[in-house]
Amino acid sequence: MRLRTLIPAITAVFLLAVLSLWTVPAQAQIIDSYRGDTIKIDSDSVRRAFDEGPYFGLYKDNYFIFGPPIGPRIAKDNTNIKFQISIAQRLTRSTLPGGTYLFLFYTQKCFWNVLEKSMPMTDLNFNPGIGLTKPLFVRGRFVGKVNLIAEHESNGRDGTASRSWNRISLGGSIVIDPQVTVHGKFWIPIIDSGENRDILDYCGIYQMGASYTTLNERFGMAVTLVKRRGWKLNYNTILELNYRIFPRDNQYIFMQYYNGYGEGLLAFREHHSQLRVGIVIKPRLFSDY
């Protein structure tokens, strides 16, 4: 049986396991003042991190991974490197009304066909944004954060190869307990290019997911589902596994499986089923998606 046919079953089992955690008592759904034996994430440490910490930091996962397609015949033109660079810069010194902070965000994703002659970078996606971040606290404990962002995404090309769209997105991550985080993101699209009128049919209208980390923070797994436009159960699925190389570093051995459309902007209408392995550097508390 091909891995592609197993993905819906794997995803369903994972999500059922996560949803079952909602049945535990309420006090277990609010994170304790420690996570493993290395990182304290109680309310005071989080507030200090926002108020006194460095203005510059990581936003989403930063990774460098390589691998082949699942299903199609493996060839030089479909086995590639995918890497992502994602950073955030806080723009305000003090807290804004509502306990929010103003950030500048930037994410760049690239597909690099290193096995082909001249090793072309076939698709570069640029995703800048600016928005507000609000850390969430319940009974004095940190439980997650919410982002409201105005963002742009394009591949920097013109003519028929141009791919671009804008969106106002509202996303959030909630820490259920020290090991499980759930996240969701919804957006209002603003599409200004005639070449991309159908982009929501492939790149989606919202996303949701969950991640799990062992208590010692050495191993983690995550699933993200991106709902494509329409009433059918048509999702782009991303499954990830990571293993921390050294106990006190944020570098991990990383495996990502992508199944669906919209992995890159240039060929967002093409279906991809790709397995890649490499290295990821993760943000301190949890990853944004």
PDB file of C-alpha atoms in Angstrom, residues 155-277:
ATOM      1  CA  ASN A 155       7.274  34.741  -6.132  1.00  0.00           C
ATOM      2  CA  GLY A 156       8.787  37.993  -7.390  1.00  0.00           C
ATOM      3  CA  ARG A 157       8.074  37.297 -11.064  1.00  0.00           C
ATOM      4  CA  ASP A 158       6.046  39.147 -13.670  1.00  0.00           C
ATOM      5  CA  GLY A 159       3.844  38.206 -16.615  1.00  0.00           C
ATOM      6  CA  THR A 160       2.228  34.777 -16.738  1.00  0.00           C
ATOM      7  CA  ALA A 161       4.685  33.442 -14.139  1.00  0.00           C
ATOM      8  CA  SER A 162       3.566  36.000 -11.554  1.00  0.00           C
ATOM      9  CA  ARG A 163       2.058  34.524  -8.404  1.00  0.00           C
ATOM     10  CA  SER A 164       0.950  36.869  -5.645  1.00  0.00           C
ATOM     11  CA  TRP A 165      -1.790  37.476  -3.124  1.00  0.00           C
ATOM     12  CA  ASN A 166      -2.440  39.421   0.073  1.00  0.00           C
ATOM     13  CA  ARG A 167      -4.372  38.440   3.152  1.00  0.00           C
ATOM     14  CA  ILE A 168      -5.407  39.580   6.606  1.00  0.00           C
ATOM     15  CA  SER A 169      -4.834  36.590   8.843  1.00  0.00           C
ATOM     16  CA  LEU A 170      -5.889  35.803  12.390  1.00  0.00           C
ATOM     17  CA  GLY A 171      -4.038  32.901  13.946  1.00  0.00           C
ATOM     18  CA  GLY A 172      -3.440  31.454  17.343  1.00  0.00           C
ATOM     19  CA  SER A 173      -1.645  28.691  19.225  1.00  0.00           C
ATOM     20  CA  ILE A 174      -2.935  27.226  22.496  1.00  0.00           C
ATOM     21  CA  VAL A 175      -0.788  25.113  24.810  1.00  0.00           C
ATOM     22  CA  ILE A 176      -3.097  22.408  26.173  1.00  0.00           C
ATOM     23  CA  ASP A 177      -0.420  20.937  28.438  1.00  0.00           C
ATOM     24  CA  PRO A 178       3.409  20.926  28.432  1.00  0.00           C
ATOM     25  CA  GLN A 179       3.418  18.394  25.602  1.00  0.00           C
ATOM     26  CA  VAL A 180       0.560  19.360  23.268  1.00  0.00           C
ATOM     27  CA  THR A 181      -0.120  22.558  21.315  1.00  0.00           C
ATOM     28  CA  VAL A 182      -3.021  23.155  18.921  1.00  0.00           C
ATOM     29  CA  HIS A 183      -3.088  25.954  16.370  1.00  0.00           C
ATOM     30  CA  GLY A 184      -5.378  27.497  13.787  1.00  0.00           C
ATOM     31  CA  LYS A 185      -5.247  30.293  11.241  1.00  0.00           C
ATOM     32  CA  PHE A 186      -7.978  31.967   9.182  1.00  0.00           C
ATOM     33  CA  TRP A 187      -7.572  34.656   6.546  1.00  0.00           C
ATOM     34  CA  ILE A 188      -9.406  37.187   4.440  1.00  0.00           C
ATOM     35  CA  PRO A 189      -7.773  37.028   0.975  1.00  0.00           C
ATOM     36  CA  ILE A 190      -7.095  40.040  -1.262  1.00  0.00           C
ATOM     37  CA  ILE A 191      -6.161  38.714  -4.706  1.00  0.00           C
ATOM     38  CA  ASP A 192      -4.921  41.359  -7.140  1.00  0.00           C
ATOM     39  CA  SER A 193      -3.558  39.251  -9.999  1.00  0.00           C
ATOM     40  CA  GLY A 194      -5.546  37.783 -12.901  1.00  0.00           C
ATOM     41  CA  GLU A 195      -3.223  34.767 -13.018  1.00  0.00           C
ATOM     42  CA  ASN A 196      -4.158  33.702  -9.491  1.00  0.00           C
ATOM     43  CA  ARG A 197      -7.938  34.055  -9.241  1.00  0.00           C
ATOM     44  CA  ASP A 198      -8.249  30.374  -8.303  1.00  0.00           C
ATOM     45  CA  ILE A 199      -5.475  30.360  -5.689  1.00  0.00           C
ATOM     46  CA  LEU A 200      -7.898  29.579  -2.831  1.00  0.00           C
ATOM     47  CA  ASP A 201      -8.861  26.346  -4.596  1.00  0.00           C
ATOM     48  CA  TYR A 202      -5.296  25.157  -4.024  1.00  0.00           C
ATOM     49  CA  CYS A 203      -3.652  27.214  -1.251  1.00  0.00           C
ATOM     50  CA  GLY A 204      -6.675  27.128   1.003  1.00  0.00           C
ATOM     51  CA  ILE A 205      -8.989  29.262   3.091  1.00  0.00           C
ATOM     52  CA  TYR A 206      -7.851  28.281   6.597  1.00  0.00           C
ATOM     53  CA  GLN A 207      -5.559  25.855   8.396  1.00  0.00           C
ATOM     54  CA  MET A 208      -5.462  23.936  11.668  1.00  0.00           C
ATOM     55  CA  GLY A 209      -3.141  21.509  13.341  1.00  0.00           C
ATOM     56  CA  ALA A 210      -1.490  20.158  16.452  1.00  0.00           C
ATOM     57  CA  SER A 211       1.977  19.306  17.715  1.00  0.00           C
ATOM     58  CA  TYR A 212       3.270  16.936  20.379  1.00  0.00           C
ATOM     59  CA  THR A 213       6.601  17.050  22.228  1.00  0.00           C
ATOM     60  CA  THR A 214       7.960  14.541  24.740  1.00  0.00           C
ATOM     61  CA  LEU A 215       8.543  15.758  28.284  1.00  0.00           C
ATOM     62  CA  ASN A 216      12.316  15.770  27.803  1.00  0.00           C
ATOM     63  CA  GLU A 217      11.820  17.805  24.581  1.00  0.00           C
ATOM     64  CA  ARG A 218      13.974  15.443  22.529  1.00  0.00           C
ATOM     65  CA  PHE A 219      11.255  14.195  20.127  1.00  0.00           C
ATOM     66  CA  GLY A 220       8.302  15.950  18.519  1.00  0.00           C
ATOM     67  CA  MET A 221       5.667  15.440  15.868  1.00  0.00           C
ATOM     68  CA  ALA A 222       3.175  17.767  14.174  1.00  0.00           C
ATOM     69  CA  VAL A 223       0.331  17.723  11.674  1.00  0.00           C
ATOM     70  CA  THR A 224      -1.078  20.702   9.757  1.00  0.00           C
ATOM     71  CA  LEU A 225      -4.205  20.581   7.581  1.00  0.00           C
ATOM     72  CA  VAL A 226      -4.883  23.369   5.081  1.00  0.00           C
ATOM     73  CA  LYS A 227      -8.501  23.426   3.886  1.00  0.00           C
ATOM     74  CA  ARG A 228      -8.877  24.147   0.181  1.00  0.00           C
ATOM     75  CA  ARG A 229     -11.915  26.116  -0.991  1.00  0.00           C
ATOM     76  CA  GLY A 230     -15.100  24.107  -1.420  1.00  0.00           C
ATOM     77  CA  TRP A 231     -17.422  21.894   0.593  1.00  0.00           C
ATOM     78  CA  LYS A 232     -15.457  18.692   0.026  1.00  0.00           C
ATOM     79  CA  LEU A 233     -13.012  17.356   2.614  1.00  0.00           C
ATOM     80  CA  ASN A 234     -10.076  18.485   0.506  1.00  0.00           C
ATOM     81  CA  TYR A 235      -7.023  19.270   2.607  1.00  0.00           C
ATOM     82  CA  ASN A 236      -3.340  19.820   1.981  1.00  0.00           C
ATOM     83  CA  THR A 237      -1.593  17.729   4.641  1.00  0.00           C
ATOM     84  CA  ILE A 238       1.790  18.337   6.263  1.00  0.00           C
ATOM     85  CA  LEU A 239       3.252  15.728   8.644  1.00  0.00           C
ATOM     86  CA  GLU A 240       6.484  16.448  10.525  1.00  0.00           C
ATOM     87  CA  LEU A 241       8.825  14.588  12.879  1.00  0.00           C
ATOM     88  CA  ASN A 242      11.798  16.098  14.693  1.00  0.00           C
ATOM     89  CA  TYR A 243      14.503  14.863  17.056  1.00  0.00           C
ATOM     90  CA  ARG A 244      16.687  17.244  19.076  1.00  0.00           C
ATOM     91  CA  ILE A 245      20.358  16.629  18.324  1.00  0.00           C
ATOM     92  CA  PHE A 246      21.748  18.020  21.599  1.00  0.00           C
ATOM     93  CA  PRO A 247      19.677  18.351  24.804  1.00  0.00           C
ATOM     94  CA  ARG A 248      20.082  22.133  25.212  1.00  0.00           C
ATOM     95  CA  ASP A 249      20.124  23.249  21.566  1.00  0.00           C
ATOM     96  CA  ASN A 250      17.202  24.115  19.306  1.00  0.00           C
ATOM     97  CA  GLN A 251      18.555  22.206  16.300  1.00  0.00           C
ATOM     98  CA  TYR A 252      16.707  19.068  15.273  1.00  0.00           C
ATOM     99  CA  ILE A 253      16.902  16.274  12.749  1.00  0.00           C
ATOM    100  CA  PHE A 254      13.749  16.934  10.749  1.00  0.00           C
ATOM    101  CA  MET A 255      11.450  14.991   8.429  1.00  0.00           C
ATOM    102  CA  GLN A 256       8.558  16.581   6.545  1.00  0.00           C
ATOM    103  CA  TYR A 257       5.933  14.944   4.345  1.00  0.00           C
ATOM    104  CA  TYR A 258       3.830  17.257   2.164  1.00  0.00           C
ATOM    105  CA  ASN A 259       0.773  15.937   0.345  1.00  0.00           C
ATOM    106  CA  GLY A 260      -1.478  18.243  -1.679  1.00  0.00           C
ATOM    107  CA  TYR A 261      -1.402  21.452  -3.679  1.00  0.00           C
ATOM    108  CA  GLY A 262       0.112  24.872  -3.071  1.00  0.00           C
ATOM    109  CA  GLU A 263       3.470  23.798  -1.671  1.00  0.00           C
ATOM    110  CA  GLY A 264       5.110  26.475  -3.816  1.00  0.00           C
ATOM    111  CA  LEU A 265       3.497  29.425  -5.563  1.00  0.00           C
ATOM    112  CA  LEU A 266       4.808  28.906  -9.102  1.00  0.00           C
ATOM    113  CA  ALA A 267       3.215  25.441  -9.419  1.00  0.00           C
ATOM    114  CA  PHE A 268       0.425  25.825  -6.854  1.00  0.00           C
ATOM    115  CA  ARG A 269      -2.039  24.041  -9.162  1.00  0.00           C
ATOM    116  CA  GLU A 270       0.148  20.910  -9.290  1.00  0.00           C
ATOM    117  CA  HIS A 271      -0.288  18.080  -6.792  1.00  0.00           C
ATOM    118  CA  HIS A 272       2.849  17.168  -4.819  1.00  0.00           C
ATOM    119  CA  SER A 273       3.539  14.239  -2.532  1.00  0.00           C
ATOM    120  CA  GLN A 274       7.057  14.807  -1.227  1.00  0.00           C
ATOM    121  CA  LEU A 275       9.149  13.366   1.608  1.00  0.00           C
ATOM    122  CA  ARG A 276      12.216  15.339   2.712  1.00  0.00           C
ATOM    123  CA  VAL A 277      14.725  15.019   5.552  1.00  0.00           C
TER     124      VAL A 277
END
